[in-house]
Amino acid sequence: MKRCGCALVVLLLVAALCGVAAASSSPPRVLFEWSAVDFADWPSEAAHAAWLGAGSYKDCMPAGVKVSHSGTVYVSMPRWRGDVPATLAVVVPNATGSALNPLLRAFPSWDMNAVGNPDALQSVLGFEIDAQERMWILDQGKVNGQPAIAGSIKLIVWDLKTNKLVQKYVFSAEEASLTQSFLNDVVVNQKDQFAYITDSGIPVDTSLPMKPGILVYNFAENKARRVLDTAASTSIDPNLWIHINNESVLRTSPMQTGAGVPARIVPCYVAPRRRHCAHDRLL
């Protein structure tokens, strides 16, 4: 068992995610909570002991969460620092029904989470599960702030029902730089089989300029293209101040972040200027 001694993490699952109508008056409930994030099924006890002895359990930070239609919960843990053993995992509920400290299991496998293997998952933040129970996994490629190795920045589509790879696309250096990209979030147009990905463009070296943009992926053709590259709508506004409790903070925070698809498939992303939306036909 692997233990990550992080601050208490609480996962609230609203009734809508449990298959209950969104109009339900049921309040959110705590589904899982962790005072320490543990991993099950180590490849070896020696590796487990070494990992614990190094104190690497402090580096695990659950960042993304998705729920499949069968009710299985998955979490992503980007490899932004230290030794994160698995960047994508499935939550294993406690047999007792307790919400406290359920185990995590590397997903899809330990081999598919191997650091240094461009075919495996290197650092996952954003991912999505579609109506066909396919998981769209966005791999940032960069581990511990280092440049990504060639072939590691990619989008993987994984069938949760068969536990097999459906399709993989490796982004070129022109589409997602090995040193100046930060693939943040992915949203899927399930009807037309397109995925829209926000790239915050955060460089590994602060002396390099930021390269924000959006990636548009065509599943049917297994092709991608980059749009709005360093455009004003995806870049930092140097005159922007974010106000919290009437105090000005975060004047130069990173630009666009998450994406969403309301109504008639209109991809939206959040930039420092404002919330931006564009019809998918324009992308």
Tab-separated table of C-alpha atoms in Angstrom:
chain	number	residue	atom	x	y	z
A	1	MET	CA	0.000	0.000	0.000
A	2	LYS	CA	1.329	3.467	-0.912
A	3	ARG	CA	0.599	6.413	1.308
A	4	CYS	CA	0.605	10.056	0.247
A	5	GLY	CA	0.580	12.314	3.290
A	6	CYS	CA	-1.234	15.272	1.856
A	7	ALA	CA	-3.724	17.658	3.356
A	8	LEU	CA	-7.275	16.402	3.720
A	9	VAL	CA	-8.881	16.010	0.315
A	10	VAL	CA	-12.648	15.771	0.144
A	11	LEU	CA	-14.579	14.655	-2.913
A	12	LEU	CA	-18.151	15.902	-2.967
A	13	LEU	CA	-20.403	14.149	-5.435
A	14	VAL	CA	-23.624	15.953	-6.242
A	15	ALA	CA	-26.778	13.973	-6.799
A	16	ALA	CA	-26.692	14.534	-10.568
A	17	LEU	CA	-23.449	12.569	-10.872
A	18	CYS	CA	-25.107	9.622	-9.154
A	19	GLY	CA	-27.761	9.431	-11.857
A	20	VAL	CA	-30.305	11.487	-9.944
A	21	ALA	CA	-32.070	14.265	-11.827
A	22	ALA	CA	-30.282	17.593	-11.665
A	23	ALA	CA	-33.445	19.155	-10.292
A	24	SER	CA	-33.268	16.926	-7.223
A	25	SER	CA	-33.204	18.731	-3.911
A	26	SER	CA	-30.741	16.195	-2.475
A	27	PRO	CA	-27.744	18.025	-1.004
A	28	PRO	CA	-24.158	17.149	-2.001
A	29	ARG	CA	-22.608	14.429	0.111
A	30	VAL	CA	-19.077	13.377	0.889
A	31	LEU	CA	-18.316	10.379	-1.286
A	32	PHE	CA	-14.613	10.002	-0.452
A	33	GLU	CA	-12.165	11.891	1.725
A	34	TRP	CA	-8.472	11.427	2.372
A	35	SER	CA	-6.108	12.449	5.118
A	36	ALA	CA	-3.527	10.355	3.238
A	37	VAL	CA	-3.781	9.014	-0.310
A	38	ASP	CA	-2.804	5.340	-0.494
A	39	PHE	CA	-2.036	3.148	-3.484
A	40	ALA	CA	-2.676	-0.581	-3.634
A	41	ASP	CA	-0.921	-3.389	-5.506
A	42	TRP	CA	2.680	-2.201	-5.614
A	43	PRO	CA	4.815	-3.960	-8.225
A	44	SER	CA	7.180	-4.885	-5.374
A	45	GLU	CA	7.434	-4.385	-1.627
A	46	ALA	CA	11.004	-3.102	-2.051
A	47	ALA	CA	9.793	-0.278	-4.297
A	48	HIS	CA	7.051	0.465	-1.820
A	49	ALA	CA	9.458	0.680	1.115
A	50	ALA	CA	11.890	2.891	-0.798
A	51	TRP	CA	9.122	5.240	-1.837
A	52	LEU	CA	7.833	5.571	1.708
A	53	GLY	CA	11.336	5.992	3.092
A	54	ALA	CA	12.026	8.881	0.735
A	55	GLY	CA	8.919	10.702	1.944
A	56	SER	CA	7.595	10.912	-1.619
A	57	TYR	CA	4.048	10.358	-0.370
A	58	LYS	CA	3.961	14.118	0.286
A	59	ASP	CA	3.999	14.843	-3.439
A	60	CYS	CA	0.644	13.293	-4.416
A	61	MET	CA	-2.110	15.799	-5.191
A	62	PRO	CA	-5.447	14.614	-6.607
A	63	ALA	CA	-6.422	17.249	-9.157
A	64	GLY	CA	-9.038	15.878	-11.545
A	65	VAL	CA	-12.015	13.602	-10.905
A	66	LYS	CA	-14.485	11.865	-13.224
A	67	VAL	CA	-17.246	9.324	-12.687
A	68	SER	CA	-18.114	6.633	-15.221
A	69	HIS	CA	-21.705	5.670	-16.011
A	70	SER	CA	-21.229	2.551	-13.912
A	71	GLY	CA	-20.321	4.735	-10.931
A	72	THR	CA	-16.571	4.097	-10.868
A	73	VAL	CA	-14.566	7.135	-9.748
A	74	TYR	CA	-11.241	8.062	-11.340
A	75	VAL	CA	-8.720	10.701	-10.231
A	76	SER	CA	-5.730	12.319	-11.904
A	77	MET	CA	-2.564	13.343	-10.055
A	78	PRO	CA	-0.244	15.426	-12.264
A	79	ARG	CA	3.474	14.827	-11.850
A	80	TRP	CA	4.325	18.429	-11.092
A	81	ARG	CA	6.822	17.606	-8.352
A	82	GLY	CA	8.463	14.707	-6.566
A	83	ASP	CA	7.689	11.034	-7.128
A	84	VAL	CA	4.035	10.476	-7.969
A	85	PRO	CA	3.746	6.725	-8.585
A	86	ALA	CA	0.600	6.851	-10.743
A	87	THR	CA	-0.691	9.930	-12.524
A	88	LEU	CA	-4.105	8.329	-13.187
A	89	ALA	CA	-5.931	6.025	-10.784
A	90	VAL	CA	-9.263	4.432	-9.959
A	91	VAL	CA	-10.758	4.773	-6.490
A	92	VAL	CA	-11.307	1.447	-4.707
A	93	PRO	CA	-14.185	1.908	-2.226
A	94	ASN	CA	-13.692	0.558	1.267
A	95	ALA	CA	-15.413	-2.763	1.928
A	96	THR	CA	-16.821	-1.269	5.108
A	97	GLY	CA	-18.531	1.516	3.198
A	98	SER	CA	-16.454	4.168	4.967
A	99	ALA	CA	-15.691	7.296	2.943
A	100	LEU	CA	-12.338	7.790	4.675
A	101	ASN	CA	-9.054	7.002	2.908
A	102	PRO	CA	-10.102	4.572	0.166
A	103	LEU	CA	-7.232	3.051	-1.779
A	104	LEU	CA	-6.249	4.130	-5.271
A	105	ARG	CA	-5.184	1.689	-7.982
A	106	ALA	CA	-2.997	2.722	-10.920
A	107	PHE	CA	-5.070	2.986	-14.100
A	108	PRO	CA	-5.030	1.391	-16.590
A	109	SER	CA	-1.962	-0.374	-15.101
A	110	TRP	CA	1.384	0.289	-13.454
A	111	ASP	CA	3.129	-0.148	-16.814
A	112	MET	CA	0.879	2.501	-18.345
A	113	ASN	CA	2.038	4.933	-15.625
A	114	ALA	CA	5.785	4.369	-16.090
A	115	VAL	CA	7.843	7.578	-15.993
A	116	GLY	CA	10.188	7.986	-18.958
A	117	ASN	CA	8.168	5.826	-21.353
A	118	PRO	CA	6.545	8.109	-23.949
A	119	ASP	CA	3.918	5.456	-24.682
A	120	ALA	CA	2.831	5.477	-21.016
A	121	LEU	CA	1.071	8.250	-19.109
A	122	GLN	CA	3.561	10.866	-17.896
A	123	SER	CA	1.448	13.602	-16.299
A	124	VAL	CA	-2.342	13.709	-16.495
A	125	LEU	CA	-4.482	16.614	-15.345
A	126	GLY	CA	-7.507	16.813	-17.653
A	127	PHE	CA	-9.526	13.807	-18.774
A	128	GLU	CA	-13.118	13.063	-19.741
A	129	ILE	CA	-15.502	10.092	-19.953
A	130	ASP	CA	-18.026	10.058	-22.784
A	131	ALA	CA	-21.421	8.375	-23.130
A	132	GLN	CA	-19.820	5.301	-24.714
A	133	GLU	CA	-17.708	4.748	-21.593
A	134	ARG	CA	-14.548	5.849	-23.356
A	135	MET	CA	-12.012	7.817	-21.363
A	136	TRP	CA	-10.245	10.646	-23.180
A	137	ILE	CA	-6.917	11.034	-21.362
A	138	LEU	CA	-4.831	14.164	-21.907
A	139	ASP	CA	-1.123	13.673	-21.163
A	140	GLN	CA	0.857	16.877	-20.532
A	141	GLY	CA	4.089	14.928	-21.006
A	142	LYS	CA	6.179	17.114	-18.694
A	143	VAL	CA	7.358	15.573	-15.404
A	144	ASN	CA	8.573	17.701	-12.488
A	145	GLY	CA	8.838	20.837	-14.596
A	146	GLN	CA	11.238	19.309	-17.116
A	147	PRO	CA	10.800	19.428	-20.911
A	148	ALA	CA	8.609	16.645	-22.221
A	149	ILE	CA	10.302	13.749	-23.953
A	150	ALA	CA	9.459	13.310	-27.630
A	151	GLY	CA	6.173	11.497	-28.151
A	152	SER	CA	4.911	11.955	-24.607
A	153	ILE	CA	2.416	14.816	-25.144
A	154	LYS	CA	-0.635	12.954	-26.354
A	155	LEU	CA	-4.344	12.204	-26.224
A	156	ILE	CA	-5.361	8.617	-25.463
A	157	VAL	CA	-8.883	7.253	-25.901
A	158	TRP	CA	-9.413	4.201	-23.669
A	159	ASP	CA	-12.433	1.871	-23.646
A	160	LEU	CA	-13.494	1.382	-20.022
A	161	LYS	CA	-15.757	-1.560	-20.896
A	162	THR	CA	-13.026	-3.639	-22.565
A	163	ASN	CA	-10.065	-1.999	-20.791
A	164	LYS	CA	-8.306	-1.573	-24.133
A	165	LEU	CA	-6.799	1.257	-26.145
A	166	VAL	CA	-9.147	2.676	-28.763
A	167	GLN	CA	-6.945	5.363	-30.289
A	168	LYS	CA	-3.892	7.482	-29.576
A	169	TYR	CA	-2.733	10.780	-31.004
A	170	VAL	CA	0.745	12.183	-30.348
A	171	PHE	CA	0.874	15.962	-30.705
A	172	SER	CA	3.688	17.353	-32.824
A	173	ALA	CA	6.099	19.936	-31.404
A	174	GLU	CA	4.298	22.556	-33.487
A	175	GLU	CA	0.930	21.603	-31.990
A	176	ALA	CA	2.188	21.295	-28.386
A	177	SER	CA	5.716	22.444	-27.572
A	178	LEU	CA	7.931	20.149	-25.504
A	179	THR	CA	9.004	23.188	-23.450
A	180	GLN	CA	6.215	25.776	-23.805
A	181	SER	CA	2.961	23.869	-23.453
A	182	PHE	CA	0.666	23.052	-20.534
A	183	LEU	CA	-2.298	21.025	-21.758
A	184	ASN	CA	-4.875	21.854	-19.154
A	185	ASP	CA	-8.309	20.485	-19.934
A	186	VAL	CA	-10.189	18.530	-22.584
A	187	VAL	CA	-13.852	18.672	-23.541
A	188	VAL	CA	-15.472	16.215	-25.955
A	189	ASN	CA	-18.110	16.880	-28.599
A	190	GLN	CA	-19.554	13.373	-28.585
A	191	LYS	CA	-21.935	13.958	-31.500
A	192	ASP	CA	-19.267	15.029	-33.977
A	193	GLN	CA	-16.361	13.218	-32.277
A	194	PHE	CA	-14.171	16.265	-31.748
A	195	ALA	CA	-12.130	17.147	-28.678
A	196	TYR	CA	-11.136	20.674	-27.667
A	197	ILE	CA	-8.048	21.145	-25.515
A	198	THR	CA	-6.855	24.266	-23.718
A	199	ASP	CA	-3.101	24.847	-23.735
A	200	SER	CA	-2.057	27.409	-21.119
A	201	GLY	CA	1.362	27.575	-22.779
A	202	ILE	CA	3.333	27.716	-19.514
A	203	PRO	CA	7.068	27.244	-20.262
A	204	VAL	CA	9.470	25.093	-18.259
A	205	ASP	CA	11.906	28.017	-18.299
A	206	THR	CA	10.535	31.383	-17.161
A	207	SER	CA	12.868	33.122	-19.615
A	208	LEU	CA	10.805	31.652	-22.449
A	209	PRO	CA	7.594	33.338	-23.610
A	210	MET	CA	4.209	31.785	-22.935
A	211	LYS	CA	2.493	30.073	-25.887
A	212	PRO	CA	-1.226	29.753	-25.100
A	213	GLY	CA	-3.672	28.341	-27.603
A	214	ILE	CA	-6.346	25.733	-28.267
A	215	LEU	CA	-5.984	22.303	-29.873
A	216	VAL	CA	-8.825	20.838	-31.931
A	217	TYR	CA	-8.728	17.053	-32.324
A	218	ASN	CA	-10.707	15.142	-34.974
A	219	PHE	CA	-11.303	11.585	-33.722
A	220	ALA	CA	-12.559	10.210	-37.060
A	221	GLU	CA	-9.421	11.338	-38.902
A	222	ASN	CA	-7.064	11.078	-35.904
A	223	LYS	CA	-5.734	14.537	-36.686
A	224	ALA	CA	-5.302	17.752	-34.710
A	225	ARG	CA	-4.675	21.406	-35.380
A	226	ARG	CA	-3.761	24.395	-33.241
A	227	VAL	CA	-5.918	27.533	-33.249
A	228	LEU	CA	-5.812	30.903	-31.470
A	229	ASP	CA	-2.074	30.475	-30.951
A	230	THR	CA	-0.884	33.365	-28.718
A	231	ALA	CA	-4.060	35.238	-29.658
A	232	ALA	CA	-5.220	38.108	-27.476
A	233	SER	CA	-8.220	36.046	-26.350
A	234	THR	CA	-5.984	33.273	-24.965
A	235	SER	CA	-3.172	35.429	-23.573
A	236	ILE	CA	-2.556	37.335	-20.370
A	237	ASP	CA	-3.943	40.832	-20.112
A	238	PRO	CA	-1.121	42.794	-18.407
A	239	ASN	CA	-3.638	45.307	-17.080
A	240	LEU	CA	-5.848	42.713	-15.426
A	241	TRP	CA	-6.241	42.463	-11.682
A	242	ILE	CA	-8.268	39.728	-10.005
A	243	HIS	CA	-10.063	41.030	-6.910
A	244	ILE	CA	-10.676	38.824	-3.863
A	245	ASN	CA	-12.318	40.360	-0.790
A	246	ASN	CA	-11.815	43.792	-2.352
A	247	GLU	CA	-8.050	43.219	-2.630
A	248	SER	CA	-6.175	43.138	-5.945
A	249	VAL	CA	-4.301	39.856	-6.447
A	250	LEU	CA	-2.912	37.641	-9.224
A	251	ARG	CA	-2.152	40.350	-11.715
A	252	THR	CA	-0.124	38.049	-13.974
A	253	SER	CA	-1.703	34.652	-13.385
A	254	PRO	CA	-1.669	32.096	-16.246
A	255	MET	CA	-4.216	32.616	-18.961
A	256	GLN	CA	-6.820	30.185	-20.154
A	257	THR	CA	-7.754	27.230	-18.055
A	258	GLY	CA	-10.744	24.891	-18.133
A	259	ALA	CA	-13.093	24.265	-21.005
A	260	GLY	CA	-16.773	23.377	-21.175
A	261	VAL	CA	-19.439	22.648	-23.736
A	262	PRO	CA	-22.870	24.145	-22.984
A	263	ALA	CA	-25.919	24.072	-25.252
A	264	ARG	CA	-25.153	23.441	-28.951
A	265	ILE	CA	-21.508	22.402	-28.540
A	266	VAL	CA	-20.020	25.814	-27.961
A	267	PRO	CA	-16.505	25.350	-26.491
A	268	CYS	CA	-15.768	27.844	-23.741
A	269	TYR	CA	-12.480	28.625	-22.052
A	270	VAL	CA	-11.530	30.980	-19.252
A	271	ALA	CA	-8.867	33.603	-19.904
A	272	PRO	CA	-7.743	36.525	-17.720
A	273	ARG	CA	-9.806	38.911	-19.783
A	274	ARG	CA	-13.176	37.175	-19.605
A	275	ARG	CA	-15.009	33.951	-20.327
A	276	HIS	CA	-14.761	33.197	-24.043
A	277	CYS	CA	-17.098	31.062	-26.158
A	278	ALA	CA	-16.845	30.125	-29.814
A	279	HIS	CA	-19.096	27.978	-31.970
A	280	ASP	CA	-17.399	24.691	-32.835
A	281	ARG	CA	-17.751	25.462	-36.553
A	282	LEU	CA	-15.387	28.373	-36.072
A	283	LEU	CA	-12.700	26.080	-34.633
